[in-house]
Amino acid sequence: MSILSDKEEALLAKARSIGAEFVYEPEDVAKGVREYLNLMEQGLKHSKQAMTMIPTYVTAVPNGTEKGVYLAVDLGGTNFRVCSIHLHGDSKFTLTQAKTPIPKELMIGTSKGLFSFLAKQIEDFVKKHHSDHFEPETSYSQLKLGFTFSFPVEQVALNKGYLIRWTKGFDIQDAIGKDVCELLQTEIDALDLPVRVVALVNDTVGTLMARSYTSPGKAGTLLGAIFGTGTNGAYVEKLPRISKLFNKTENYGEYDSSSGVMVINTEWGAFDNAMKVLPDTPYDRALDKNSVNPGMQMFEKRVSGMFLGEILRNAIVALMADGLFNVAHGTSIDENGPLFTPWSIDTSALSTIQADYTSSYTLTKQLLERDMGVSAASTGDAMAVKALVYGIGKRSARLSAIPIAATAIATGAYEKYKLAKAEAAEGEEVEKIDIGVDGSVVEYYPGFERYLREALRDIQPLVHGAAGLEEAIRIGIAKDGSGVGAALIALVA
Ligand code: BGC
């Protein structure tokens, strides 16, 4: 017998039908992969495409023997991080770091305001941890700094890149088109610090480098990916395939071509802004309309942490019209609270609810009270909210399979794996395609990798006949990737 009242049963049915709007079928994922392959090729051939496919000027990946002490800073989401990294040369490193939240007003102010704040954090850190560099006899030894800047830039050299656009809620108009390394160096010099910005690094490139430095495999890492506040990936591409580099009318700079490869920052957050294959619901549309960049970053807005909470909020508000929080006596909602305040629900809320297996949904009820201003929600309410969360989270993970599958296919890594597998003796291990990941969603969202892998298996017959795509891929967390990776790039600079 059901413990739910009729009213609660009806509510749950409605919640499940909203949850079902987030179902992303195998054919949809396969269509996504095909469109991704198409846009990827366009971006490699031509400049100024929606999916930018930015050449990074990084033409080698580390092998774990690199050594030295470097500074790295990381601007890309809610916090600014300053760290110094000591690479020991044996795939190991030690890291000292300081983290400061970025004041909200600086995210939408002026470039002077933001970059002078960043330089001040660097000053505090260097004075605390590297005071020897301020002594007169050692002052000649400048610290090399790798700048992890996780927004789309048109990179023209290892330490020079012009901002194309902001993402993830940042909006500082006067910075667009400027070289972000210069903006930072100017403020560092104003404080007279012994620090030189030598490399500009996207967080995904850092993740790729860090994973390559620490990864167990013989072959390097193919792809570094972030599923955090935003989402994006960088991978190792063969130079001849990046044909826009050879177009004389374009502004691309010099690079070392001896390795025959270059890391490409895909900016896949902008995959399918044209909305040919991406799923769309009223909750996605409401979010996009209220964002600082409508029509942009459409893939990111369905996948990454900055947005999942807002999709959930929109779906909850819709379900309230169908009786959510209104089936039991005594439930009350704070009308000026988070449920009525755009962008106020954190993705960690979804993680908590998704992981709530208590029999009466205690964790969900607590979270509704603490983070959403709903007191004394019923078990039916909690179950309904969980049905929404499940739909939103699973869709995010299944969408994330698209760029991973497409990259493995387009680079030939998957073909290579299949060949090796066919030639391997019974029981012999075949080297997998290594992928380094970082970010709160992939790290903390319950079941994220499992759902992603499920999608990879689903599309197997639809995109590539024979078996093995899912089993070919090894995914490993590259903790602190952006810091260590920036240090590794500063080293070669
Ligand atoms: C940015 C990327 C970045 C990603 C993950 C996106 O919004 O455009 O450059 O790599 O977020 O931080």
PDB file of N, CA, C and O and ligand atoms in Angstrom, residues 76-77 149-153 165-168 202-205 226-233 265 267 269 297 300 304 307, ligand 1:
ATOM      1  N   GLY A  76      38.435  32.030 -12.981  1.00  0.00           N
ATOM      2  CA  GLY A  76      37.565  31.314 -13.910  1.00  0.00           C
ATOM      3  C   GLY A  76      36.192  30.993 -13.357  1.00  0.00           C
ATOM      4  O   GLY A  76      35.325  30.519 -14.079  1.00  0.00           O
ATOM      5  N   GLY A  77      35.975  31.251 -12.095  1.00  0.00           N
ATOM      6  CA  GLY A  77      34.663  30.911 -11.542  1.00  0.00           C
ATOM      7  C   GLY A  77      34.398  31.778 -10.343  1.00  0.00           C
ATOM      8  O   GLY A  77      34.572  32.994 -10.413  1.00  0.00           O
ATOM      9  N   PHE A 149      43.265  31.438 -17.095  1.00  0.00           N
ATOM     10  CA  PHE A 149      42.169  32.377 -17.334  1.00  0.00           C
ATOM     11  C   PHE A 149      41.124  31.604 -18.126  1.00  0.00           C
ATOM     12  O   PHE A 149      41.325  31.299 -19.297  1.00  0.00           O
ATOM     13  N   SER A 150      40.032  31.269 -17.469  1.00  0.00           N
ATOM     14  CA  SER A 150      39.125  30.283 -18.067  1.00  0.00           C
ATOM     15  C   SER A 150      37.916  30.901 -18.743  1.00  0.00           C
ATOM     16  O   SER A 150      36.769  30.711 -18.336  1.00  0.00           O
ATOM     17  N   PHE A 151      38.231  31.677 -19.764  1.00  0.00           N
ATOM     18  CA  PHE A 151      37.226  32.296 -20.629  1.00  0.00           C
ATOM     19  C   PHE A 151      37.788  32.237 -22.048  1.00  0.00           C
ATOM     20  O   PHE A 151      38.992  32.064 -22.218  1.00  0.00           O
ATOM     21  N   PRO A 152      36.935  32.391 -23.046  1.00  0.00           N
ATOM     22  CA  PRO A 152      37.454  32.291 -24.421  1.00  0.00           C
ATOM     23  C   PRO A 152      38.348  33.481 -24.782  1.00  0.00           C
ATOM     24  O   PRO A 152      37.913  34.631 -24.673  1.00  0.00           O
ATOM     25  N   VAL A 153      39.588  33.204 -25.161  1.00  0.00           N
ATOM     26  CA  VAL A 153      40.481  34.256 -25.644  1.00  0.00           C
ATOM     27  C   VAL A 153      41.024  33.869 -27.011  1.00  0.00           C
ATOM     28  O   VAL A 153      41.194  32.690 -27.306  1.00  0.00           O
ATOM     29  N   ARG A 165      34.962  36.852 -25.257  1.00  0.00           N
ATOM     30  CA  ARG A 165      33.710  37.152 -24.536  1.00  0.00           C
ATOM     31  C   ARG A 165      33.811  36.593 -23.133  1.00  0.00           C
ATOM     32  O   ARG A 165      34.620  35.699 -22.864  1.00  0.00           O
ATOM     33  N   TRP A 166      33.006  37.116 -22.243  1.00  0.00           N
ATOM     34  CA  TRP A 166      32.921  36.575 -20.895  1.00  0.00           C
ATOM     35  C   TRP A 166      31.889  35.457 -20.856  1.00  0.00           C
ATOM     36  O   TRP A 166      30.997  35.410 -21.724  1.00  0.00           O
ATOM     37  N   THR A 167      31.998  34.593 -19.863  1.00  0.00           N
ATOM     38  CA  THR A 167      30.984  33.551 -19.637  1.00  0.00           C
ATOM     39  C   THR A 167      30.765  33.460 -18.119  1.00  0.00           C
ATOM     40  O   THR A 167      31.354  34.243 -17.382  1.00  0.00           O
ATOM     41  N   LYS A 168      29.929  32.529 -17.701  1.00  0.00           N
ATOM     42  CA  LYS A 168      29.736  32.212 -16.282  1.00  0.00           C
ATOM     43  C   LYS A 168      29.374  33.423 -15.417  1.00  0.00           C
ATOM     44  O   LYS A 168      29.815  33.525 -14.266  1.00  0.00           O
ATOM     45  N   ASN A 202      44.145  28.149 -20.442  1.00  0.00           N
ATOM     46  CA  ASN A 202      42.758  27.844 -20.103  1.00  0.00           C
ATOM     47  C   ASN A 202      42.759  26.709 -19.073  1.00  0.00           C
ATOM     48  O   ASN A 202      43.652  25.858 -19.084  1.00  0.00           O
ATOM     49  N   ASP A 203      41.769  26.678 -18.185  1.00  0.00           N
ATOM     50  CA  ASP A 203      41.771  25.629 -17.149  1.00  0.00           C
ATOM     51  C   ASP A 203      41.750  24.214 -17.739  1.00  0.00           C
ATOM     52  O   ASP A 203      42.318  23.277 -17.166  1.00  0.00           O
ATOM     53  N   THR A 204      41.121  24.059 -18.903  1.00  0.00           N
ATOM     54  CA  THR A 204      41.066  22.722 -19.502  1.00  0.00           C
ATOM     55  C   THR A 204      42.458  22.294 -20.002  1.00  0.00           C
ATOM     56  O   THR A 204      42.816  21.130 -19.934  1.00  0.00           O
ATOM     57  N   VAL A 205      43.223  23.273 -20.492  1.00  0.00           N
ATOM     58  CA  VAL A 205      44.578  22.972 -20.958  1.00  0.00           C
ATOM     59  C   VAL A 205      45.433  22.593 -19.742  1.00  0.00           C
ATOM     60  O   VAL A 205      46.214  21.637 -19.774  1.00  0.00           O
ATOM     61  N   ILE A 226      36.651  20.134 -18.109  1.00  0.00           N
ATOM     62  CA  ILE A 226      36.109  20.704 -16.875  1.00  0.00           C
ATOM     63  C   ILE A 226      34.591  20.545 -16.898  1.00  0.00           C
ATOM     64  O   ILE A 226      33.932  20.903 -17.886  1.00  0.00           O
ATOM     65  N   PHE A 227      34.065  19.957 -15.821  1.00  0.00           N
ATOM     66  CA  PHE A 227      32.626  19.968 -15.584  1.00  0.00           C
ATOM     67  C   PHE A 227      32.462  20.576 -14.202  1.00  0.00           C
ATOM     68  O   PHE A 227      32.431  19.856 -13.201  1.00  0.00           O
ATOM     69  N   GLY A 228      32.466  21.899 -14.153  1.00  0.00           N
ATOM     70  CA  GLY A 228      32.391  22.606 -12.876  1.00  0.00           C
ATOM     71  C   GLY A 228      31.393  23.736 -13.011  1.00  0.00           C
ATOM     72  O   GLY A 228      30.296  23.518 -13.534  1.00  0.00           O
ATOM     73  N   THR A 229      31.777  24.932 -12.585  1.00  0.00           N
ATOM     74  CA  THR A 229      30.910  26.103 -12.770  1.00  0.00           C
ATOM     75  C   THR A 229      30.544  26.226 -14.250  1.00  0.00           C
ATOM     76  O   THR A 229      29.402  26.462 -14.612  1.00  0.00           O
ATOM     77  N   GLY A 230      31.563  26.070 -15.105  1.00  0.00           N
ATOM     78  CA  GLY A 230      31.331  26.024 -16.549  1.00  0.00           C
ATOM     79  C   GLY A 230      31.770  24.673 -17.077  1.00  0.00           C
ATOM     80  O   GLY A 230      32.169  23.794 -16.307  1.00  0.00           O
ATOM     81  N   THR A 231      31.694  24.481 -18.394  1.00  0.00           N
ATOM     82  CA  THR A 231      32.244  23.252 -18.969  1.00  0.00           C
ATOM     83  C   THR A 231      33.001  23.554 -20.260  1.00  0.00           C
ATOM     84  O   THR A 231      32.651  24.472 -21.003  1.00  0.00           O
ATOM     85  N   ASN A 232      34.061  22.761 -20.477  1.00  0.00           N
ATOM     86  CA  ASN A 232      34.894  22.959 -21.659  1.00  0.00           C
ATOM     87  C   ASN A 232      35.907  21.819 -21.710  1.00  0.00           C
ATOM     88  O   ASN A 232      36.079  21.075 -20.744  1.00  0.00           O
ATOM     89  N   GLY A 233      36.583  21.697 -22.875  1.00  0.00           N
ATOM     90  CA  GLY A 233      37.605  20.672 -22.994  1.00  0.00           C
ATOM     91  C   GLY A 233      38.736  21.112 -23.909  1.00  0.00           C
ATOM     92  O   GLY A 233      38.541  21.952 -24.803  1.00  0.00           O
ATOM     93  N   ASN A 265      41.958  24.356 -27.469  1.00  0.00           N
ATOM     94  CA  ASN A 265      40.909  24.659 -26.490  1.00  0.00           C
ATOM     95  C   ASN A 265      39.601  24.771 -27.264  1.00  0.00           C
ATOM     96  O   ASN A 265      39.382  25.728 -27.991  1.00  0.00           O
ATOM     97  N   GLU A 267      36.387  25.229 -26.428  1.00  0.00           N
ATOM     98  CA  GLU A 267      35.254  26.081 -25.989  1.00  0.00           C
ATOM     99  C   GLU A 267      33.922  25.405 -26.329  1.00  0.00           C
ATOM    100  O   GLU A 267      33.007  26.014 -26.892  1.00  0.00           O
ATOM    101  N   GLY A 269      31.549  24.767 -24.514  1.00  0.00           N
ATOM    102  CA  GLY A 269      30.387  25.370 -23.853  1.00  0.00           C
ATOM    103  C   GLY A 269      29.462  26.020 -24.866  1.00  0.00           C
ATOM    104  O   GLY A 269      28.254  26.142 -24.659  1.00  0.00           O
ATOM    105  N   GLN A 297      26.572  30.014 -25.127  1.00  0.00           N
ATOM    106  CA  GLN A 297      26.930  28.943 -24.186  1.00  0.00           C
ATOM    107  C   GLN A 297      25.742  27.998 -23.929  1.00  0.00           C
ATOM    108  O   GLN A 297      25.464  27.631 -22.790  1.00  0.00           O
ATOM    109  N   GLU A 300      26.796  24.639 -22.363  1.00  0.00           N
ATOM    110  CA  GLU A 300      27.189  24.871 -20.969  1.00  0.00           C
ATOM    111  C   GLU A 300      25.974  25.089 -20.072  1.00  0.00           C
ATOM    112  O   GLU A 300      25.923  24.601 -18.943  1.00  0.00           O
ATOM    113  N   SER A 304      26.538  22.564 -16.907  1.00  0.00           N
ATOM    114  CA  SER A 304      27.481  22.877 -15.831  1.00  0.00           C
ATOM    115  C   SER A 304      26.838  23.460 -14.580  1.00  0.00           C
ATOM    116  O   SER A 304      25.676  23.855 -14.564  1.00  0.00           O
ATOM    117  N   PHE A 307      24.496  26.473 -13.714  1.00  0.00           N
ATOM    118  CA  PHE A 307      23.155  26.553 -14.286  1.00  0.00           C
ATOM    119  C   PHE A 307      22.156  25.514 -13.764  1.00  0.00           C
ATOM    120  O   PHE A 307      20.957  25.727 -13.849  1.00  0.00           O
TER     121      PHE A 307
HETATM  122  C1  BGC B   1      34.741  29.068 -20.458  1.00  0.00           C
HETATM  123  C2  BGC B   1      35.921  28.165 -20.714  1.00  0.00           C
HETATM  124  C3  BGC B   1      36.294  27.394 -19.470  1.00  0.00           C
HETATM  125  C4  BGC B   1      35.069  26.678 -18.897  1.00  0.00           C
HETATM  126  C5  BGC B   1      35.372  25.904 -17.618  1.00  0.00           C
HETATM  127  C6  BGC B   1      33.613  28.281 -19.826  1.00  0.00           C
HETATM  128  O1  BGC B   1      32.576  29.142 -19.470  1.00  0.00           O
HETATM  129  O2  BGC B   1      34.292  29.650 -21.652  1.00  0.00           O
HETATM  130  O3  BGC B   1      37.024  28.901 -21.183  1.00  0.00           O
HETATM  131  O4  BGC B   1      37.291  26.455 -19.760  1.00  0.00           O
HETATM  132  O5  BGC B   1      34.060  27.624 -18.648  1.00  0.00           O
HETATM  133  O6  BGC B   1      35.855  26.722 -16.607  1.00  0.00           O
END
